[in-house]
């Protein structure tokens, strides 16, 4: 709520750009600091896309003047050249109308947020006239660059910023000292099955239980070039696998297989675009990768077609160390696979039956896919818990809980801890002698800055965040997915992966040393984190109870389809306008105090958990009708 003083901020993005979360996050931050924020309407946003025309530029200028904007932010994350021309035309129009403060006009700051290359070109063209945001800025950095003085920043944001800044300062110290470059890689070879066909994730974890042992390390690798043949790309990856194995820094190699590998394995691909990733297309190629990767454990993406059959092939060819499924995702719903949602859920539940037979671990790639599509923090937790309980009911004995931090990237560190602890605590209630939980944190997909020095610092900082999830337990996390620091810049080579692992392990050890000495805050005693986690757990449990009381056999393909279609797992930013899932999309989420909450679209007030349950329950009859239609088209596998 604005205080009525200070400059008015205006935010505009072309209507063609669907990226909205960033601009909403900035608006919320400015609002929490007491500023009035004006969003461009459809007319001005549409005109910005066509600002090469004088009449369209005039519409944008008229909106700026009429709204009494003194600080203008432009966001555009699509084509680089379009962004450069757009800003150039607008700057000249502002100068012609003498609207800049140095001309005696009201506009004293102009911002642009976009792709790194566009930001650099705009900075070079306009100097200090345009302040650019390349991505990855902390809330504190964002407000500082937008001209917000420290005394306008609310206390809770300052507190979280202190924690986030302290971790970044730690990361800077670690990188600048260069001590991480000599950090040794742990020797895992102290058990009989090491590196053999009998080796498993659980054996390697159990052999790694010595006090103060370092977590197992997983990393993703997947070179691809459109300039060489498919076979040459696979051969290059085999060379990478050998190099990574010889480096000794990875426990688990995740093969970044191509979209066609996942959707059309074993078929003639013809001229279909590969879409990036390793274009594996035969069982023999997987066998060669497995042999080249000794003594690492190996895994790869699940298929998006013939999913149970591909899971069996992954077992036979590479002794896959764990299987991963995304349940509601990688299908027609998100454009990543050929199946409709119900068929996809049928295939995934059948695949879970097979995974249970193998006694291999299962990883649910679920919560972050909801977060990518605007889901609130409670939905993130509920979706992860539902996936875990389904796995347990299917007979899975080892469940890998992947938690993607910094998603969305403007999430405050304190909120990330609360969200992760809430999910962890709920899933731990399922643990028993036949169901083991393994925590696997990782950095967010769009967390890193393109500047490689700053990205190295961020990698150390997010490692500290991982260690603060359970700071009293030095065996936690037992497994870390290391995202390479080059994520926002270019493909990670084996050398970059190795350096990223060194940074992560060194950061973990150094941060724990500082905690033992009392030189960093004990986040295990942070009252704010505990209060937020307790609230998230209370709301998540209420939604799970409502699902279990409203839907017979909720932990099934039919149950998961019904609860999603009714709107129990809101996804406001779900791509496309499919009528089938309108109840899942018919929500509004908003960044509030470092997290994502569902709000009333008219008042912007936070929805109570009771309100959201009532809304979803009111759509159950419609969801059941849609399920009957899908079942008629595609009967349950047990009926075939």
XYZ file of C-alpha atoms in Angstrom:
640
model
C 0.000 0.000 0.000
C 1.555 3.283 -1.086
C 2.178 6.101 1.395
C 1.167 8.894 -0.941
C 4.634 10.398 -1.183
C 7.618 9.758 -3.406
C 7.780 9.187 -7.160
C 5.228 7.164 -9.086
C 6.707 4.086 -10.781
C 5.344 2.922 -14.110
C 5.884 -0.638 -15.383
C 5.303 -1.662 -18.974
C 6.017 -4.693 -21.117
C 4.965 -5.410 -24.707
C 1.796 -7.461 -24.886
C 3.648 -10.081 -26.964
C 5.900 -10.974 -24.017
C 4.219 -13.541 -21.747
C 6.848 -13.251 -18.994
C 4.922 -11.598 -16.155
C 6.257 -12.939 -12.862
C 9.277 -10.631 -12.801
C 7.277 -7.478 -13.364
C 4.715 -8.488 -10.727
C 7.520 -9.204 -8.260
C 9.066 -5.765 -8.792
C 5.661 -4.126 -8.390
C 5.117 -5.947 -5.109
C 8.556 -4.928 -3.809
C 7.929 -1.280 -4.656
C 4.465 -1.459 -3.110
C 5.897 -2.864 0.121
C 8.238 0.149 0.181
C 5.253 2.486 0.016
C 5.381 3.575 -3.617
C 2.518 3.867 -6.051
C 3.004 1.544 -9.020
C 1.088 1.962 -12.275
C 0.905 -0.944 -14.723
C 0.456 -0.142 -18.394
C -2.925 -1.090 -19.760
C -3.535 -3.157 -22.849
C -3.463 -0.156 -25.183
C -0.065 1.147 -24.040
C 1.431 -2.360 -23.813
C 0.280 -3.162 -27.331
C 1.624 0.156 -28.603
C 5.074 -0.525 -27.129
C 5.412 -3.559 -29.395
C 4.923 -1.253 -32.393
C 6.815 1.801 -31.190
C 8.618 2.149 -34.520
C 5.413 3.953 -35.551
C 5.024 7.503 -34.305
C 1.345 7.105 -33.475
C 2.099 4.100 -31.256
C 4.939 5.927 -29.485
C 2.519 8.742 -28.782
C 0.162 6.327 -27.008
C 2.981 5.171 -24.710
C 4.080 8.759 -24.009
C 0.494 9.811 -23.276
C 0.197 6.962 -20.736
C 3.423 8.084 -19.029
C 2.297 11.716 -18.825
C -1.286 10.966 -17.788
C -0.128 8.573 -15.049
C 2.383 11.156 -13.729
C 5.158 8.578 -13.901
C 8.583 9.679 -12.732
C 10.367 6.314 -12.877
C 9.675 4.023 -15.805
C 10.503 0.310 -16.029
C 10.399 -1.655 -19.289
C 10.532 -5.458 -19.367
C 11.111 -7.524 -22.504
C 12.676 -10.992 -22.509
C 12.185 -12.102 -26.077
C 14.134 -11.025 -29.169
C 17.344 -9.076 -28.496
C 17.169 -6.895 -31.617
C 13.523 -6.028 -30.989
C 14.420 -4.923 -27.467
C 17.242 -2.665 -28.664
C 15.039 -0.954 -31.257
C 12.097 -0.651 -28.861
C 14.115 1.113 -26.177
C 15.878 3.266 -28.765
C 12.618 4.537 -30.251
C 11.173 5.204 -26.801
C 14.242 7.078 -25.535
C 14.170 9.366 -28.581
C 10.446 9.997 -28.108
C 10.986 10.881 -24.442
C 13.739 13.298 -25.435
C 11.559 14.899 -28.113
C 8.858 15.555 -25.505
C 11.529 16.786 -23.075
C 10.315 14.390 -20.378
C 13.695 13.542 -18.825
C 14.597 15.367 -15.624
C 17.808 16.734 -17.152
C 15.544 18.472 -19.684
C 13.308 19.857 -16.962
C 10.797 17.014 -17.252
C 9.423 14.608 -14.594
C 11.207 11.363 -15.594
C 14.323 10.890 -13.467
C 14.959 7.134 -13.906
C 14.489 4.710 -16.791
C 14.965 0.938 -16.352
C 15.128 -2.006 -18.722
C 14.972 -5.694 -17.758
C 15.743 -8.251 -20.430
C 18.170 -10.728 -21.908
C 21.834 -10.111 -21.016
C 22.896 -9.322 -24.584
C 20.052 -6.829 -24.985
C 20.938 -5.183 -21.664
C 24.562 -4.813 -22.691
C 23.686 -3.320 -26.075
C 21.192 -0.892 -24.516
C 23.726 0.164 -21.889
C 26.345 0.769 -24.575
C 23.894 2.765 -26.689
C 22.421 4.941 -23.952
C 25.052 4.980 -21.211
C 23.736 5.828 -17.767
C 20.414 7.006 -19.139
C 18.984 3.476 -18.950
C 19.588 1.292 -15.876
C 19.581 -2.357 -16.949
C 18.597 -5.583 -15.163
C 20.120 -8.721 -16.681
C 18.476 -11.109 -14.222
C 19.526 -12.670 -10.937
C 19.440 -9.455 -8.909
C 18.443 -9.842 -5.273
C 15.429 -7.863 -3.995
C 17.855 -5.554 -2.208
C 19.877 -4.971 -5.392
C 16.694 -4.404 -7.376
C 15.381 -1.732 -5.026
C 18.767 -0.038 -4.788
C 19.045 0.182 -8.587
C 15.506 1.550 -8.727
C 16.414 4.431 -6.445
C 14.709 3.243 -3.248
C 16.453 4.551 -0.097
C 17.136 2.126 2.762
C 14.668 3.832 5.110
C 11.763 2.925 2.777
C 12.520 -0.809 2.833
C 10.250 -2.690 5.309
C 11.907 -4.482 8.264
C 11.039 -8.029 7.132
C 12.627 -7.409 3.738
C 15.675 -5.882 5.386
C 16.002 -8.938 7.626
C 15.790 -11.353 4.714
C 18.133 -9.166 2.692
C 20.660 -9.316 5.533
C 20.560 -13.125 5.423
C 20.755 -13.223 1.642
C 23.512 -10.599 1.580
C 25.487 -12.465 4.251
C 25.433 -15.620 2.118
C 26.531 -13.683 -0.954
C 29.319 -12.048 1.066
C 30.371 -15.528 2.166
C 30.321 -16.656 -1.452
C 32.422 -13.684 -2.540
C 34.981 -14.424 0.159
C 35.139 -18.067 -0.910
C 35.584 -17.279 -4.602
C 38.028 -14.409 -4.101
C 40.195 -16.492 -1.765
C 40.525 -19.176 -4.483
C 40.841 -21.786 -1.738
C 38.099 -23.851 -3.327
C 40.322 -24.638 -6.320
C 42.354 -27.062 -4.203
C 39.393 -28.721 -2.473
C 39.851 -32.503 -2.753
C 37.130 -34.739 -4.075
C 35.970 -37.469 -1.674
C 36.953 -41.084 -2.258
C 33.776 -43.193 -2.283
C 35.428 -46.507 -3.170
C 35.388 -48.065 0.285
C 32.711 -50.685 -0.345
C 32.734 -53.875 -2.380
C 30.075 -53.047 -4.968
C 31.527 -49.639 -5.867
C 31.174 -48.922 -9.589
C 29.861 -52.393 -10.444
C 26.454 -53.514 -11.741
C 25.610 -54.248 -8.107
C 26.280 -50.656 -7.043
C 23.206 -48.646 -6.049
C 22.413 -45.220 -4.702
C 21.436 -46.602 -1.307
C 24.682 -48.605 -1.037
C 26.706 -45.498 -1.835
C 24.717 -43.435 0.651
C 25.105 -46.059 3.370
C 28.866 -46.202 2.754
C 29.011 -42.419 3.123
C 27.725 -42.135 6.694
C 30.965 -41.231 8.451
C 30.796 -38.102 10.637
C 31.188 -34.883 8.642
C 31.109 -36.736 5.345
C 30.317 -34.738 2.236
C 27.068 -35.328 0.318
C 26.858 -37.398 -2.811
C 27.040 -35.177 -5.877
C 24.822 -35.340 -8.925
C 25.249 -33.168 -12.008
C 23.552 -32.891 -15.354
C 25.510 -33.022 -18.610
C 24.364 -32.971 -22.197
C 26.448 -31.585 -25.078
C 24.744 -31.072 -28.414
C 25.579 -29.299 -31.670
C 23.363 -28.969 -34.711
C 26.536 -28.754 -36.801
C 27.431 -32.432 -36.364
C 25.578 -35.690 -36.894
C 23.504 -37.433 -34.245
C 26.127 -40.169 -33.937
C 28.913 -37.621 -33.477
C 26.933 -35.918 -30.698
C 26.517 -39.230 -28.871
C 30.234 -39.996 -29.300
C 31.087 -36.591 -27.842
C 28.962 -37.342 -24.787
C 30.698 -40.700 -24.336
C 34.012 -38.816 -24.282
C 32.533 -36.460 -21.695
C 31.369 -39.411 -19.586
C 34.912 -40.836 -19.575
C 36.370 -37.448 -18.633
C 33.842 -36.955 -15.828
C 34.520 -40.477 -14.528
C 38.278 -39.894 -14.515
C 37.810 -36.564 -12.734
C 36.356 -38.335 -9.711
C 34.074 -35.494 -8.673
C 30.670 -36.935 -9.575
C 28.745 -39.721 -7.910
C 25.751 -39.509 -10.225
C 25.867 -38.560 -13.895
C 22.504 -37.366 -15.192
C 22.301 -37.688 -18.959
C 20.710 -34.607 -20.487
C 18.931 -36.537 -23.214
C 17.199 -34.738 -26.058
C 13.480 -34.141 -26.445
C 13.412 -36.644 -29.317
C 15.139 -39.258 -27.150
C 12.319 -38.864 -24.661
C 9.435 -38.755 -27.136
C 10.568 -40.831 -30.140
C 13.164 -43.292 -28.878
C 14.148 -45.945 -31.396
C 12.285 -44.276 -34.258
C 13.517 -42.656 -37.467
C 13.738 -38.973 -36.528
C 14.117 -37.742 -40.079
C 14.351 -33.947 -40.095
C 12.606 -33.397 -36.767
C 14.379 -30.751 -34.644
C 16.333 -32.226 -31.749
C 15.750 -29.315 -29.373
C 19.054 -29.713 -27.563
C 20.445 -32.485 -25.417
C 22.175 -35.772 -26.144
C 20.349 -37.487 -29.060
C 20.562 -41.077 -27.767
C 18.412 -43.346 -29.925
C 19.373 -46.975 -29.252
C 19.856 -49.304 -26.286
C 23.436 -49.960 -27.406
C 24.263 -46.263 -27.103
C 23.041 -46.309 -23.500
C 25.199 -49.382 -22.860
C 28.251 -47.559 -24.218
C 27.509 -44.546 -22.017
C 27.221 -46.819 -18.988
C 30.589 -48.454 -19.687
C 32.273 -45.085 -20.262
C 30.912 -43.696 -17.006
C 32.425 -46.283 -14.616
C 32.460 -45.912 -11.573
C 29.722 -43.262 -11.531
C 26.079 -44.092 -11.029
C 24.043 -43.092 -14.082
C 20.523 -41.888 -14.721
C 18.547 -40.157 -17.446
C 15.197 -38.534 -18.154
C 12.082 -40.662 -18.346
C 10.361 -41.016 -21.666
C 7.301 -39.009 -22.613
C 5.894 -41.885 -24.704
C 5.895 -45.621 -23.953
C 7.063 -44.615 -20.503
C 7.039 -48.021 -18.730
C 8.874 -49.651 -21.639
C 11.603 -47.002 -21.609
C 11.975 -47.379 -17.839
C 12.628 -51.106 -18.354
C 15.151 -50.342 -21.081
C 16.947 -47.852 -18.798
C 17.213 -50.592 -16.181
C 18.616 -53.140 -18.609
C 21.096 -50.920 -20.438
C 22.539 -48.600 -17.798
C 21.388 -49.993 -14.448
C 19.722 -46.612 -13.905
C 20.401 -45.551 -10.325
C 16.995 -43.972 -9.835
C 13.911 -43.206 -11.868
C 12.240 -39.802 -12.069
C 8.711 -38.943 -13.148
C 6.837 -35.655 -13.188
C 3.280 -37.073 -12.970
C 1.219 -34.054 -14.085
C 3.885 -32.746 -16.453
C 5.760 -33.559 -19.679
C 2.622 -34.172 -21.749
C 0.108 -32.123 -23.732
C -0.510 -29.972 -20.661
C 2.876 -28.261 -20.978
C 3.647 -29.161 -24.585
C 6.478 -31.498 -23.579
C 4.932 -34.829 -24.538
C 2.290 -36.451 -26.761
C -0.130 -37.804 -24.143
C -3.157 -36.114 -22.638
C -2.950 -35.636 -18.874
C -5.022 -38.685 -17.921
C -3.070 -41.019 -20.212
C 0.171 -39.580 -18.873
C -0.905 -40.254 -15.291
C -1.898 -43.804 -16.232
C 1.527 -44.404 -17.755
C 3.309 -42.893 -14.765
C 1.408 -44.934 -12.192
C 2.093 -48.108 -14.205
C 5.770 -47.127 -14.326
C 5.773 -46.671 -10.550
C 4.615 -50.282 -10.208
C 7.636 -51.363 -12.235
C 10.030 -49.125 -10.280
C 8.763 -50.656 -7.051
C 9.584 -54.117 -8.423
C 13.180 -53.034 -9.084
C 13.502 -51.597 -5.537
C 15.221 -48.590 -7.112
C 14.646 -45.090 -5.703
C 12.080 -42.758 -7.229
C 12.398 -38.991 -7.633
C 9.285 -36.884 -8.164
C 10.062 -33.927 -10.411
C 6.883 -32.207 -9.375
C 6.836 -29.142 -7.064
C 9.076 -26.888 -9.142
C 7.030 -27.546 -12.279
C 4.031 -26.104 -10.447
C 6.161 -23.148 -9.330
C 7.212 -22.516 -12.948
C 3.527 -21.964 -13.741
C 2.663 -19.470 -11.037
C 1.625 -21.878 -8.271
C 1.734 -20.550 -4.733
C 4.026 -21.904 -2.029
C 1.308 -24.078 -0.479
C 0.651 -25.767 -3.825
C 4.396 -26.406 -4.122
C 4.269 -28.288 -0.812
C 0.983 -30.111 -1.414
C 2.069 -31.380 -4.844
C 5.323 -32.733 -3.413
C 3.526 -34.482 -0.556
C 0.910 -36.030 -2.865
C 3.673 -37.398 -5.106
C 5.490 -38.886 -2.119
C 2.366 -40.538 -0.727
C 1.499 -41.982 -4.137
C 5.019 -43.408 -4.330
C 4.666 -45.012 -0.916
C 1.294 -46.529 -1.770
C 2.811 -47.945 -4.962
C 5.482 -49.753 -2.962
C 8.431 -47.431 -3.564
C 10.919 -47.935 -0.730
C 13.299 -45.004 -1.313
C 11.958 -41.564 -2.218
C 14.224 -38.757 -3.422
C 12.781 -35.390 -2.456
C 14.148 -32.864 -4.915
C 13.702 -29.285 -3.724
C 14.487 -26.561 -6.227
C 15.485 -23.436 -4.323
C 15.281 -19.880 -5.715
C 12.086 -20.711 -7.638
C 10.971 -18.143 -8.554
C 14.392 -16.518 -8.322
C 13.136 -13.514 -6.315
C 12.168 -15.842 -3.435
C 13.709 -14.637 -0.187
C 16.153 -17.010 1.447
C 14.117 -17.086 4.652
C 11.016 -18.054 2.680
C 12.955 -20.753 0.825
C 13.969 -22.286 4.144
C 10.401 -22.166 5.440
C 8.998 -23.707 2.257
C 11.595 -26.479 2.110
C 11.336 -27.324 5.805
C 7.550 -27.465 5.545
C 7.688 -29.900 2.621
C 10.402 -31.955 4.299
C 8.470 -32.187 7.563
C 5.282 -33.288 5.819
C 7.000 -35.961 3.736
C 8.908 -37.204 6.789
C 5.562 -38.172 8.351
C 5.419 -40.911 5.690
C 8.777 -42.416 6.692
C 8.876 -45.885 8.214
C 11.170 -48.935 7.898
C 9.819 -49.531 4.378
C 9.891 -45.927 3.115
C 13.137 -43.959 3.218
C 13.406 -40.259 2.391
C 16.481 -38.694 0.761
C 16.658 -34.904 0.539
C 18.196 -33.539 -2.675
C 18.325 -29.713 -2.869
C 19.432 -27.798 -5.940
C 19.656 -24.232 -7.229
C 16.888 -22.800 -9.388
C 16.965 -23.027 -13.174
C 17.034 -19.252 -13.695
C 18.837 -18.303 -10.473
C 22.306 -17.634 -11.845
C 23.528 -14.409 -13.392
C 25.229 -14.546 -16.794
C 28.353 -12.916 -15.325
C 30.487 -15.971 -14.472
C 32.265 -14.370 -11.506
C 28.957 -13.391 -9.913
C 27.489 -16.796 -10.777
C 30.323 -18.546 -8.923
C 29.506 -16.405 -5.889
C 25.829 -17.328 -6.219
C 26.698 -21.034 -6.361
C 28.551 -20.791 -3.048
C 25.690 -18.758 -1.552
C 22.991 -21.232 -2.572
C 25.098 -24.081 -1.159
C 25.014 -22.282 2.187
C 21.232 -22.036 1.832
C 21.071 -25.806 1.275
C 23.036 -26.394 4.459
C 20.675 -24.144 6.424
C 17.688 -26.376 5.654
C 18.720 -28.743 8.476
C 21.657 -26.893 10.065
C 21.830 -29.161 13.132
C 22.346 -32.271 11.006
C 25.736 -32.410 9.286
C 24.650 -35.487 7.344
C 22.040 -33.324 5.619
C 21.703 -32.897 2.753
C 22.874 -36.420 1.876
C 22.589 -35.734 -1.861
C 23.094 -32.475 -3.784
C 22.245 -31.712 -7.380
C 24.968 -29.250 -8.398
C 23.778 -26.837 -11.076
C 26.844 -25.451 -12.835
C 27.590 -21.753 -12.492
C 27.534 -21.301 -16.289
C 23.804 -22.161 -16.440
C 22.751 -18.661 -17.601
C 25.686 -18.213 -19.965
C 26.592 -21.395 -21.809
C 26.676 -25.176 -21.661
C 28.656 -26.633 -18.779
C 31.694 -28.605 -19.959
C 33.307 -31.293 -17.775
C 35.815 -28.689 -16.560
C 33.027 -26.302 -15.523
C 31.110 -29.135 -13.852
C 34.245 -30.077 -11.900
C 34.833 -26.489 -10.789
C 31.175 -26.160 -9.790
C 31.467 -29.279 -7.631
C 34.633 -27.916 -5.987
C 32.859 -24.641 -5.218
C 29.868 -26.485 -3.738
C 31.860 -28.875 -1.549
C 34.265 -26.179 -0.389
C 31.364 -23.831 0.404
C 29.624 -26.546 2.395
C 32.713 -27.268 4.495
C 33.670 -23.634 5.048
C 30.117 -22.611 5.952
C 29.864 -25.426 8.494
C 33.176 -24.347 10.028
C 31.860 -20.796 10.373
C 28.665 -22.072 11.995
C 30.609 -24.150 14.528
C 32.575 -21.018 15.452
C 29.393 -18.953 15.741
C 30.440 -16.688 12.867
C 27.211 -17.155 10.894
C 23.636 -17.004 12.140
C 22.110 -20.234 13.419
C 19.137 -20.494 11.066
C 17.889 -23.474 13.039
C 16.778 -20.983 15.682
C 15.299 -18.374 13.351
C 11.814 -17.592 14.651
C 10.581 -16.119 11.385
C 11.424 -19.262 9.443
C 9.654 -21.467 11.971
C 6.520 -19.298 12.023
C 6.272 -19.319 8.232
C 6.951 -23.065 8.010
C 4.236 -23.785 10.583
C 1.712 -21.705 8.626
C 2.597 -23.451 5.374
C 2.249 -26.882 7.006
C -1.125 -25.972 8.516
C -2.520 -24.847 5.159
C -0.991 -27.736 3.205
C -2.392 -30.306 5.632
C -5.838 -28.742 5.369
C -5.763 -29.064 1.577
C -4.523 -32.668 1.707
C -7.328 -33.535 4.159
C -9.873 -31.917 1.860
C -8.556 -33.879 -1.118
C -8.591 -37.179 0.776
C -12.112 -36.521 2.107
C -13.509 -35.380 -1.255
C -11.995 -37.801 -3.768
C -12.230 -41.601 -3.519
C -8.832 -43.204 -4.085
C -7.025 -39.882 -4.570
C -3.623 -41.588 -4.972
C -4.298 -42.939 -8.447
C -4.291 -41.680 -12.015
C -8.008 -40.971 -11.683
C -7.575 -39.201 -8.351
C -4.658 -37.064 -9.520
C -6.552 -36.096 -12.682
C -9.646 -35.148 -10.679
C -7.906 -33.066 -8.026
C -5.907 -31.176 -10.660
C -8.881 -30.536 -12.930
C -11.000 -29.322 -9.996
C -8.358 -26.753 -9.073
C -6.812 -28.152 -5.886
C -3.361 -27.429 -7.383
C -3.629 -23.922 -8.882
C -1.460 -23.077 -11.912
C -2.367 -19.506 -12.922
C 0.326 -19.300 -15.611
C -0.476 -22.597 -17.316
C 0.239 -22.121 -21.009
C -2.657 -22.299 -23.424
C -6.392 -21.865 -22.990
C -7.632 -25.432 -22.820
C -11.155 -25.551 -21.477
C -10.442 -28.881 -19.771
C -8.156 -27.231 -17.219
C -9.813 -23.853 -16.763
C -10.428 -24.525 -13.058
C -6.726 -25.181 -12.507
C -5.862 -21.894 -14.240
C -8.639 -19.768 -12.728
C -6.544 -18.360 -9.906
C -4.381 -15.306 -9.326
C -1.030 -15.583 -7.574
C 1.159 -12.755 -6.404
C 4.616 -12.388 -4.865
C 4.156 -11.276 -1.249
C 6.914 -10.922 1.340
C 9.354 -13.110 -0.537
C 6.936 -15.915 -1.362
C 4.026 -16.617 -3.707
C 0.446 -16.420 -2.420
C -2.990 -16.814 -3.980
C -5.002 -13.593 -3.912
C -8.507 -12.396 -4.648
C -8.421 -10.936 -8.180
C -10.618 -7.979 -7.198
C -9.119 -6.971 -3.848
C -5.611 -8.532 -4.053
C -6.140 -9.785 -0.498
C -4.660 -13.198 0.325
C -7.107 -16.084 -0.025
C -7.712 -18.132 3.092
C -7.116 -21.850 2.885
C -10.832 -22.351 3.505
C -11.731 -20.177 0.524
C -9.462 -22.075 -1.843
C -10.730 -25.457 -0.626
C -14.351 -24.370 -1.060
C -13.633 -23.120 -4.572
C -11.927 -26.356 -5.638
C -14.615 -28.546 -4.055
C -17.301 -26.634 -5.956
C -15.725 -27.840 -9.213
C -15.534 -31.530 -8.316
C -18.669 -32.547 -10.230
C -17.278 -30.894 -13.351
C -13.914 -32.612 -12.820
C -15.602 -36.009 -12.414
C -17.540 -35.455 -15.642
C -14.307 -34.645 -17.490
C -12.699 -37.754 -15.992
C -15.554 -39.958 -17.230
C -15.053 -38.553 -20.712
C -11.331 -39.282 -20.588
C -11.900 -42.783 -19.200
C -14.326 -43.541 -22.026
C -11.660 -42.512 -24.535
C -8.858 -44.295 -22.705
C -9.964 -46.959 -20.181
C -7.878 -47.583 -17.049
C -4.997 -49.961 -17.754
C -6.420 -52.483 -15.264
C -9.548 -52.800 -17.460
C -7.638 -53.631 -20.632
